PDB file of C-alpha atoms in Angstrom:
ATOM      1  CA  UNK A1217     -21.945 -13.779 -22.045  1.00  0.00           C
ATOM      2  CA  UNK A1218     -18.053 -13.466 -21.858  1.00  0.00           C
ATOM      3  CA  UNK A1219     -17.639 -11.576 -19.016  1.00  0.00           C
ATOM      4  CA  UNK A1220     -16.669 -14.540 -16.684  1.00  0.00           C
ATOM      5  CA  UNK A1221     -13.807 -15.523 -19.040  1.00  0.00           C
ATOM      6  CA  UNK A1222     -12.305 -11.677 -19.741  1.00  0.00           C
ATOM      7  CA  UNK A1223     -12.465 -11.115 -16.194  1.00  0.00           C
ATOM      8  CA  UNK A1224     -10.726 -14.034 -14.918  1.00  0.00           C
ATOM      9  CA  UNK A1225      -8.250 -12.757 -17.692  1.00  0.00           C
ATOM     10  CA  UNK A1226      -8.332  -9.130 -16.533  1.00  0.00           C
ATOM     11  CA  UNK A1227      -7.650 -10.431 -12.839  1.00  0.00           C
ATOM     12  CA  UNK A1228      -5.024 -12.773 -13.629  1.00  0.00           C
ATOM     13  CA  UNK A1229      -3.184 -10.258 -15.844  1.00  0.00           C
ATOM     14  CA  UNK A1230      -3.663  -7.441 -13.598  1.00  0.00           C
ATOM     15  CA  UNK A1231      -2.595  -9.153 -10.382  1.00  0.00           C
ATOM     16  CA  UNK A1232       0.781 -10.475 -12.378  1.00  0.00           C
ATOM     17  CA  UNK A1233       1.664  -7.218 -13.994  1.00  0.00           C
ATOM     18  CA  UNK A1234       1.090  -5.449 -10.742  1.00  0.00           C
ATOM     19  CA  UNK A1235       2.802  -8.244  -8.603  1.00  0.00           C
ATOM     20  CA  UNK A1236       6.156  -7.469 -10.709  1.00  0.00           C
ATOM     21  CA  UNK A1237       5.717  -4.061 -10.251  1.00  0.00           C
ATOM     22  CA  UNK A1238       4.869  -3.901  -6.174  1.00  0.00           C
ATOM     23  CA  UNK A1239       8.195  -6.502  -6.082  1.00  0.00           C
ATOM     24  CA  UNK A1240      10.583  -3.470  -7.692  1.00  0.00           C
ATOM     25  CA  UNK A1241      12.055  -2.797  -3.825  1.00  0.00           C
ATOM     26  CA  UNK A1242      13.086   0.771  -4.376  1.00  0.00           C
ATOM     27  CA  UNK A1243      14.667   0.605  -0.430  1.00  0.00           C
ATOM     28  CA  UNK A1244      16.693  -1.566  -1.044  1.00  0.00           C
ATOM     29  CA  UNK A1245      17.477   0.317  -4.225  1.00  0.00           C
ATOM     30  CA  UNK A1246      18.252   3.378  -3.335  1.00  0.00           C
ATOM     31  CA  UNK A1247      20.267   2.246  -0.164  1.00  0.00           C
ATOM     32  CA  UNK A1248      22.432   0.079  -2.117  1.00  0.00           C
ATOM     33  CA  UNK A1249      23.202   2.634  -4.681  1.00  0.00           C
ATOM     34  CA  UNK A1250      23.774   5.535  -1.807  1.00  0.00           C
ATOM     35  CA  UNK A1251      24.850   3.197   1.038  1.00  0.00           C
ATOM     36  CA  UNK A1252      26.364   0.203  -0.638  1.00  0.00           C
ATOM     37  CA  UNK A1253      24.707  -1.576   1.635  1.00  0.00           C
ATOM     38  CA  UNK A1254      21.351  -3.800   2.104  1.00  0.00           C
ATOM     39  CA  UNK A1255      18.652  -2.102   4.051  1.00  0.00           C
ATOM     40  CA  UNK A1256      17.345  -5.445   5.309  1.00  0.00           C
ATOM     41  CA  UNK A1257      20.749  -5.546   7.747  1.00  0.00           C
ATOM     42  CA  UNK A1258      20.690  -2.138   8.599  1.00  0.00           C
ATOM     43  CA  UNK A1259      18.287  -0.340  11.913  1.00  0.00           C
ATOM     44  CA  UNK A1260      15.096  -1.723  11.844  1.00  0.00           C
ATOM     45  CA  UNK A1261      15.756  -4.460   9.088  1.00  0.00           C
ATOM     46  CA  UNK A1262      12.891  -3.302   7.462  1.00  0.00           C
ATOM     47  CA  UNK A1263      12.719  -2.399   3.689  1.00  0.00           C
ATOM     48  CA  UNK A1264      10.633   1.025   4.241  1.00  0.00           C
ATOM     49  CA  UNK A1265      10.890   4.826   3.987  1.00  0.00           C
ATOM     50  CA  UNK A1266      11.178   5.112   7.955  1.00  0.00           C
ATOM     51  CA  UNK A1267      14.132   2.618   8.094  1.00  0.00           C
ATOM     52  CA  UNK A1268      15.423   4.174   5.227  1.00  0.00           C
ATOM     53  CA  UNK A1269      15.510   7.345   6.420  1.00  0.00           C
ATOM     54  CA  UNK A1270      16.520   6.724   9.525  1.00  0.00           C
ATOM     55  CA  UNK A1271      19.745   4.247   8.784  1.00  0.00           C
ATOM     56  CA  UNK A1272      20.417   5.486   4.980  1.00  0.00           C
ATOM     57  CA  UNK A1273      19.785   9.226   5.339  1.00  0.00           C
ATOM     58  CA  UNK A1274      17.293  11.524   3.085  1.00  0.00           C
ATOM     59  CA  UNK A1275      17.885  11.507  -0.089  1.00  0.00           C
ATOM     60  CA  UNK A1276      17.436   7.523  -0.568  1.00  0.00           C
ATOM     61  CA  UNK A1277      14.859   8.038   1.890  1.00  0.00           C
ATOM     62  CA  UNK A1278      13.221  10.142  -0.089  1.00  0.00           C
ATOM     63  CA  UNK A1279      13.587   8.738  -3.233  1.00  0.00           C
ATOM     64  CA  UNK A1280      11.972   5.769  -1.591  1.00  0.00           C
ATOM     65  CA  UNK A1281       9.297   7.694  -0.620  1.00  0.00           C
ATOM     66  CA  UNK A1282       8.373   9.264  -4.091  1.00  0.00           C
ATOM     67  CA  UNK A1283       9.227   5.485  -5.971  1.00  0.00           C
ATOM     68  CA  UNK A1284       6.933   3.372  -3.357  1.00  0.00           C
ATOM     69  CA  UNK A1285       4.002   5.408  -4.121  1.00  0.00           C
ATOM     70  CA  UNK A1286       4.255   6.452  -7.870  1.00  0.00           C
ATOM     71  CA  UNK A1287       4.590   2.456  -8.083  1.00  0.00           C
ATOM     72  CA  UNK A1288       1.136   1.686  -6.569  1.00  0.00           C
ATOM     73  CA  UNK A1289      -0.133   4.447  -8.791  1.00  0.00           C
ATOM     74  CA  UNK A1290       1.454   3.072 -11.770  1.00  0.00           C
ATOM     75  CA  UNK A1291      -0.133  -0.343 -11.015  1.00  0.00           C
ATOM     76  CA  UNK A1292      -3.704   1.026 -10.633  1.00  0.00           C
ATOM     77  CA  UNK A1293      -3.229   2.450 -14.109  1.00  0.00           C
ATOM     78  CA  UNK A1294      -2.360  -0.222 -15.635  1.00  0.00           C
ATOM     79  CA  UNK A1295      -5.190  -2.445 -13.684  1.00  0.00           C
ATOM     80  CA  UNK A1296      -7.826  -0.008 -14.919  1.00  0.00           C
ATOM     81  CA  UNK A1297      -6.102  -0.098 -18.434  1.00  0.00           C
ATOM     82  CA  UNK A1298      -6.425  -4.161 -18.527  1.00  0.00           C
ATOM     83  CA  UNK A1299      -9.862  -4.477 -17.318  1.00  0.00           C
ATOM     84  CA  UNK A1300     -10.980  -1.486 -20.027  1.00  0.00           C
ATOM     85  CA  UNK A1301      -9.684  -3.789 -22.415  1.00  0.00           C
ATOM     86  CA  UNK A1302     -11.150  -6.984 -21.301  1.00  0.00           C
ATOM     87  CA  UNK A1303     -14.603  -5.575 -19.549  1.00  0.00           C
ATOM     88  CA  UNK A1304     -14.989  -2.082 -21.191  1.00  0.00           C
ATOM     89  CA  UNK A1305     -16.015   0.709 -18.840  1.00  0.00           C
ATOM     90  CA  UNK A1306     -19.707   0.571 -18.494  1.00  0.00           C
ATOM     91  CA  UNK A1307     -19.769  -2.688 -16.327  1.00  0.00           C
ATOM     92  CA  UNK A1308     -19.259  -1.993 -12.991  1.00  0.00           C
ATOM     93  CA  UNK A1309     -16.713  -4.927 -13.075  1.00  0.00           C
ATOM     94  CA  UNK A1310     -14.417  -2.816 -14.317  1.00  0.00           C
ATOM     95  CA  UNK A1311     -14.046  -0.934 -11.114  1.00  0.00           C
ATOM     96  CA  UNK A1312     -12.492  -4.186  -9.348  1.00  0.00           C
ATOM     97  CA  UNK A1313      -9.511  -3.557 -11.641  1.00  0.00           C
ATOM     98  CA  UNK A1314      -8.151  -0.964  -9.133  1.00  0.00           C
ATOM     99  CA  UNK A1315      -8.657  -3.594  -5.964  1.00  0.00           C
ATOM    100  CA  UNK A1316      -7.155  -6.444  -8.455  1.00  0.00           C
ATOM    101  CA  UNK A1317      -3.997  -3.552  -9.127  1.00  0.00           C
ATOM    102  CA  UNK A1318      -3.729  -2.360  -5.568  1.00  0.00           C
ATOM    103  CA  UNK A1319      -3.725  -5.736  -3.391  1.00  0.00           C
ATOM    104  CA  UNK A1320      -1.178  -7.394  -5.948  1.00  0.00           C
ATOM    105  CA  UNK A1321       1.531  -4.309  -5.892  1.00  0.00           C
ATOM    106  CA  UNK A1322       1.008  -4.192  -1.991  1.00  0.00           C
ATOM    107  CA  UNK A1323       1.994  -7.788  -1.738  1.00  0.00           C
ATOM    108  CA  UNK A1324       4.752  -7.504  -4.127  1.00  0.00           C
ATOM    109  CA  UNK A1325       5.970  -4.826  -2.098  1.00  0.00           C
ATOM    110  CA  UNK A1326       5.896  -6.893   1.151  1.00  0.00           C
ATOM    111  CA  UNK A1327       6.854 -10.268  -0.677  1.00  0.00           C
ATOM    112  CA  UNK A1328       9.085  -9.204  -3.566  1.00  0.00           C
ATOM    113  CA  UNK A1329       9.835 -12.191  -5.533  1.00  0.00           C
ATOM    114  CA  UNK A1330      13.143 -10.431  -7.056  1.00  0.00           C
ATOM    115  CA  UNK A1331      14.176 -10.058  -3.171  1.00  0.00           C
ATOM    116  CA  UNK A1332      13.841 -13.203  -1.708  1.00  0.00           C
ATOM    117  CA  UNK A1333      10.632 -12.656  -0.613  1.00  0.00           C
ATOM    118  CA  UNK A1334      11.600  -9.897   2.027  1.00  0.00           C
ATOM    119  CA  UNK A1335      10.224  -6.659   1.576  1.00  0.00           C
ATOM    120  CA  UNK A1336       8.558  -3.535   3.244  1.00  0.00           C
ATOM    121  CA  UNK A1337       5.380  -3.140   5.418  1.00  0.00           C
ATOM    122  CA  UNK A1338       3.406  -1.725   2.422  1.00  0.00           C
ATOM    123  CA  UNK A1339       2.276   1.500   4.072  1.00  0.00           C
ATOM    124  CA  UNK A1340       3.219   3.941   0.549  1.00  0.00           C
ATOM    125  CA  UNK A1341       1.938   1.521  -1.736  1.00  0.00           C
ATOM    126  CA  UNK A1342      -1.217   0.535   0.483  1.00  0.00           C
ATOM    127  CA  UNK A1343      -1.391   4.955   0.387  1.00  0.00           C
ATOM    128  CA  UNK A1344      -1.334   5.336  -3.374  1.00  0.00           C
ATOM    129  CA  UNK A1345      -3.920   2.384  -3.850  1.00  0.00           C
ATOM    130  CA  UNK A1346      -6.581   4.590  -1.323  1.00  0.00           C
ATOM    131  CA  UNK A1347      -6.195   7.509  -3.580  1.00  0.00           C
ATOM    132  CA  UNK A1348      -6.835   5.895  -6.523  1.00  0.00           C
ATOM    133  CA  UNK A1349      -9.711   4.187  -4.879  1.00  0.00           C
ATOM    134  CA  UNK A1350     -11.425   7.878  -4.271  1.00  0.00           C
ATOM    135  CA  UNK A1351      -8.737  10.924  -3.450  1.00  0.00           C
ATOM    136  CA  UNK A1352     -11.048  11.207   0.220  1.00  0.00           C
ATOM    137  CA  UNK A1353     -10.119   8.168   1.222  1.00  0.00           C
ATOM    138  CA  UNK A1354      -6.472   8.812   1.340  1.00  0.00           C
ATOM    139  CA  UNK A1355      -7.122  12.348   3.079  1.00  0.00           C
ATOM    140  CA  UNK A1356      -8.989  10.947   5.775  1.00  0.00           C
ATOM    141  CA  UNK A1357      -6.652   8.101   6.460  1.00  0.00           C
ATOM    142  CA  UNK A1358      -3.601  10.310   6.057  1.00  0.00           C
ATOM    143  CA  UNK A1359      -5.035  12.811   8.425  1.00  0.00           C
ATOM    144  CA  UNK A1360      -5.412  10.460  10.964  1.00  0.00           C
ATOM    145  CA  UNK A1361      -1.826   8.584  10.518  1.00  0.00           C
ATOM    146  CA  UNK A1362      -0.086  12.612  10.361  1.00  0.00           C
ATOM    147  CA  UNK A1363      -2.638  13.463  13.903  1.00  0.00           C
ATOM    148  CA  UNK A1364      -0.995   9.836  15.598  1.00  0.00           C
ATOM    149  CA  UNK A1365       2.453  10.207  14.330  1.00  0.00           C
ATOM    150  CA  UNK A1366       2.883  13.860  15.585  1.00  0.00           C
ATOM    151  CA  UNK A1367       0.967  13.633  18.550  1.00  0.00           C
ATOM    152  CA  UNK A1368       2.986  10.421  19.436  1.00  0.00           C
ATOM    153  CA  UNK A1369       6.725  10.532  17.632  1.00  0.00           C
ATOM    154  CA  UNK A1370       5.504   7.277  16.463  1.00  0.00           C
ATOM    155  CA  UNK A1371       5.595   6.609  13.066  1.00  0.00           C
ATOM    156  CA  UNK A1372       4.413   3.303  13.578  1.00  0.00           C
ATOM    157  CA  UNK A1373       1.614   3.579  15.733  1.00  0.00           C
ATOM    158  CA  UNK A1374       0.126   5.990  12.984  1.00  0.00           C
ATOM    159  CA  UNK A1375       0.895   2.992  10.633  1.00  0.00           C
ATOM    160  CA  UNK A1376      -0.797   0.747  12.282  1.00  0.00           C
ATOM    161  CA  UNK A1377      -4.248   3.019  13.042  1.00  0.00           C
ATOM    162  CA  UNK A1378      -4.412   4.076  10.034  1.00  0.00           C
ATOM    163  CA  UNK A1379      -4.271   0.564   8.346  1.00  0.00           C
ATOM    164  CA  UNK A1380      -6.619  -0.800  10.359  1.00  0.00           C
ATOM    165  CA  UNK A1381      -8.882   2.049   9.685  1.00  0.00           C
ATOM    166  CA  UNK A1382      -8.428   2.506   5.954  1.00  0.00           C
ATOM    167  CA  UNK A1383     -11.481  -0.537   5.036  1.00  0.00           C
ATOM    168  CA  UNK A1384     -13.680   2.007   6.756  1.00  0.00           C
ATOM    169  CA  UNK A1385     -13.140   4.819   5.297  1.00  0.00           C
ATOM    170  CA  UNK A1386     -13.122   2.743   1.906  1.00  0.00           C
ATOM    171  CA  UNK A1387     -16.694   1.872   2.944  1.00  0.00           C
ATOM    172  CA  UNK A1388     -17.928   5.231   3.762  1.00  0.00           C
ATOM    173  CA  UNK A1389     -16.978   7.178   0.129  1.00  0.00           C
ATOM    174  CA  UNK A1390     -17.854   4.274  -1.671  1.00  0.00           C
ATOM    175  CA  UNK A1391     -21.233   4.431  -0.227  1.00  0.00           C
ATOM    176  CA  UNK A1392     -21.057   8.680  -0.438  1.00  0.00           C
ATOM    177  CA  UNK A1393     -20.010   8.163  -3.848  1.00  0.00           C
ATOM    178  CA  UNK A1394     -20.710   5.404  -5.535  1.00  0.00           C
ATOM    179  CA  UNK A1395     -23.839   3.499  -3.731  1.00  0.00           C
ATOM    180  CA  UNK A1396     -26.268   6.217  -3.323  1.00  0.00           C
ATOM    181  CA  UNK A1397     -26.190   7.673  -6.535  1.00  0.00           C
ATOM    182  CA  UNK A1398     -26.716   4.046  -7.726  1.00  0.00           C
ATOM    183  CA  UNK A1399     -23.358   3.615  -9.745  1.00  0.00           C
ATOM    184  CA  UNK A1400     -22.065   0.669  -7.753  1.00  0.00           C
ATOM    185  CA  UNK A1401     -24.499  -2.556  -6.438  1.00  0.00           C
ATOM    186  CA  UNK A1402     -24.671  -3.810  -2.572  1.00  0.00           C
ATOM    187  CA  UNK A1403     -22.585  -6.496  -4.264  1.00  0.00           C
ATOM    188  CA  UNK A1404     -19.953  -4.203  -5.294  1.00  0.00           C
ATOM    189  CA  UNK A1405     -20.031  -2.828  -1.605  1.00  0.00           C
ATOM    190  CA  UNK A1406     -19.817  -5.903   0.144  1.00  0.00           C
ATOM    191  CA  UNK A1407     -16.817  -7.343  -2.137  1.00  0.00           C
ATOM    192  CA  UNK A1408     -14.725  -4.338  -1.957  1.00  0.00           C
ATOM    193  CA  UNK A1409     -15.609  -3.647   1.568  1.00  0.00           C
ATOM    194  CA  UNK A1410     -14.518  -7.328   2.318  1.00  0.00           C
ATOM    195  CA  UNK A1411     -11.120  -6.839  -0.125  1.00  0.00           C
ATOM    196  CA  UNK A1412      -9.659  -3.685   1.902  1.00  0.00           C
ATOM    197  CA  UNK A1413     -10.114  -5.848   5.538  1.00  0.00           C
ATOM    198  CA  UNK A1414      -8.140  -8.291   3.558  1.00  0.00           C
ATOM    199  CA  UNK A1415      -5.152  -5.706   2.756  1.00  0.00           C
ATOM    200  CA  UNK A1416      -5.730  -4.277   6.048  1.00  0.00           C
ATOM    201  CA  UNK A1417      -5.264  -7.487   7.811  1.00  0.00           C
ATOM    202  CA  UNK A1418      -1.818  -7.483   5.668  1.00  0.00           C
ATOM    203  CA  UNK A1419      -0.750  -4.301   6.593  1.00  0.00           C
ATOM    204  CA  UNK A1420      -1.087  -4.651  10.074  1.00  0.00           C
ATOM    205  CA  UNK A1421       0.231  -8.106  10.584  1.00  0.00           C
ATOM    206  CA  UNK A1422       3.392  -6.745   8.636  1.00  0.00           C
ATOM    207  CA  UNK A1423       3.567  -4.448  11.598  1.00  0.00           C
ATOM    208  CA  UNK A1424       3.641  -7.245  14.299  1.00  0.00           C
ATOM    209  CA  UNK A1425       7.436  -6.317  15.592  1.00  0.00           C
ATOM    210  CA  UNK A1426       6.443  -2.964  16.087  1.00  0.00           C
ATOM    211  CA  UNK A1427       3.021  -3.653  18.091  1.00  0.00           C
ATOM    212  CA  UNK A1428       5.349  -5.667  20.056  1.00  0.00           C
ATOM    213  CA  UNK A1429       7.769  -2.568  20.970  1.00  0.00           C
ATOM    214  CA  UNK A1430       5.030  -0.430  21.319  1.00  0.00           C
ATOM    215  CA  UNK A1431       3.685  -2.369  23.984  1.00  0.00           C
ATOM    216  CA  UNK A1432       7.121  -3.222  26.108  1.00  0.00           C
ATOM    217  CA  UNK A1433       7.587   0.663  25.163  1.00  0.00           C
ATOM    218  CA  UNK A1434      10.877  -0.133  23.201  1.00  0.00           C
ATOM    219  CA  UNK A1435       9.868   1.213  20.228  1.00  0.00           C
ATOM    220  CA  UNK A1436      11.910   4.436  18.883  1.00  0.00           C
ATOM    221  CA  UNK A1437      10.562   7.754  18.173  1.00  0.00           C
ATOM    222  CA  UNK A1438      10.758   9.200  14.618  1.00  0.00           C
ATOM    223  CA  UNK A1439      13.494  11.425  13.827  1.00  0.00           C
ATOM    224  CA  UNK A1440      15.316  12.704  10.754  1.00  0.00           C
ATOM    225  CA  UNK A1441      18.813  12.583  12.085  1.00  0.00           C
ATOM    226  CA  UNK A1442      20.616   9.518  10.033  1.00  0.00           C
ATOM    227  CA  UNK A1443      21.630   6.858  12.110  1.00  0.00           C
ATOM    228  CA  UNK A1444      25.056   5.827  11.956  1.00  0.00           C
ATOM    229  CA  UNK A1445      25.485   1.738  11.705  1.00  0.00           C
TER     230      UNK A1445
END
């Protein structure tokens, strides 16, 4: 049986490739080419669409936007291409190479290794990953952050829910989906269900400033007037 040796391949090569890709910062991009300046030093310090659009203005902050997910998308591809090529598609190991694709480009997004290791929260990224994972999975997460973040002015807060929330929702569709129309194993459910905690735990750790404002009520609302430094 080869399977244990392609898919350490597949997981190795997928988790690199997509690594390099999540670390492409397009924040700190963008900013520098519209701002000249680093978005790490600027509002929030963080490298993210919100800070971006708040201290850079809306066009980077857009761009941002657009570039953070098409690059979690763009990783998932190419995850699903490698483990075609090194599992086929009939094993259900060849699902994993979306988890293998969208962990690694969420990491490199928060750790990017050609930025010193100082990068965003992951919330795009983590968003393009949960559509490529089913497209209901995104809607029901994204419905939930857009409810929070209106209801609230806090970007952040809708963040954070949302993240924490998204390994459920994961679950659930799998299960839908997947499970009870006996494509996937208890195995499969169990591992994948146990993967998104994993991210989620990421996401929302990544957030541990703003939990902090949001409970000593410091926190700013969300607006789109640019911020002048």
């Amino acid at each position: 049986m080869q399977y244990p040796a392609n898919l350490i391949a597949a997981i190795l090569i997928t988790v690199l490739v997509s690594y390099l890709i999540g670390s492409i910062s397009f924040s700190i991009i963008f900013t520098r080419v519209f701002d000249k300046r680093d978005i790490r030093t600027m509002g929030s310090g963080n490298a993210g669409m919100t800070n971006v659009l708040r201290s850079a203005g809306l066009k980077p902050g857009i761009l941002t936007t657009v570039f953070d997910f098409l690059k979690g998308i763009v990783a998932c591809l190419i995850g699903e291409a490698i483990f075609s090529a090194f599992l086929g598609t009939q094993s259900e190991l060849f699902r994993y190479g979306v988890y293998a694709a969208g962990i690694a480009v969420v990491l490199g997004h928060m750790y990017p290794v050609f930025f010193g290791f100082r990068g965003g929260k992951g919330v795009l990224t983590t968003a393009a990953f949960l559509l490529m994972i089913t497209p209901p999975v995104l809607a029901c997460d994204f419905s939930l952050f857009l409810i929070l973040a209106l209801l609230t002015k806090y970007v952040s807060l809708g963040s954070i829910i949302a993240a924490a929330t998204f390994p459920f929702w994961g679950w659930l569709f799998n299960y839908l989906f997947f499970f009870r129309t006996g494509e996937v194993s208890l195995q499969y459910m169990v591992l994948t269900t146990l993967l998104l905690c994993f991210l989620s735990a990421f996401v929302v750790g990544r957030h541990h400033a703003n939990i902090g404002r949001l409970l000593h009520g410091t926190e700013k609302k969300f607006s789109l007037h640019h911020e002048k430094n």
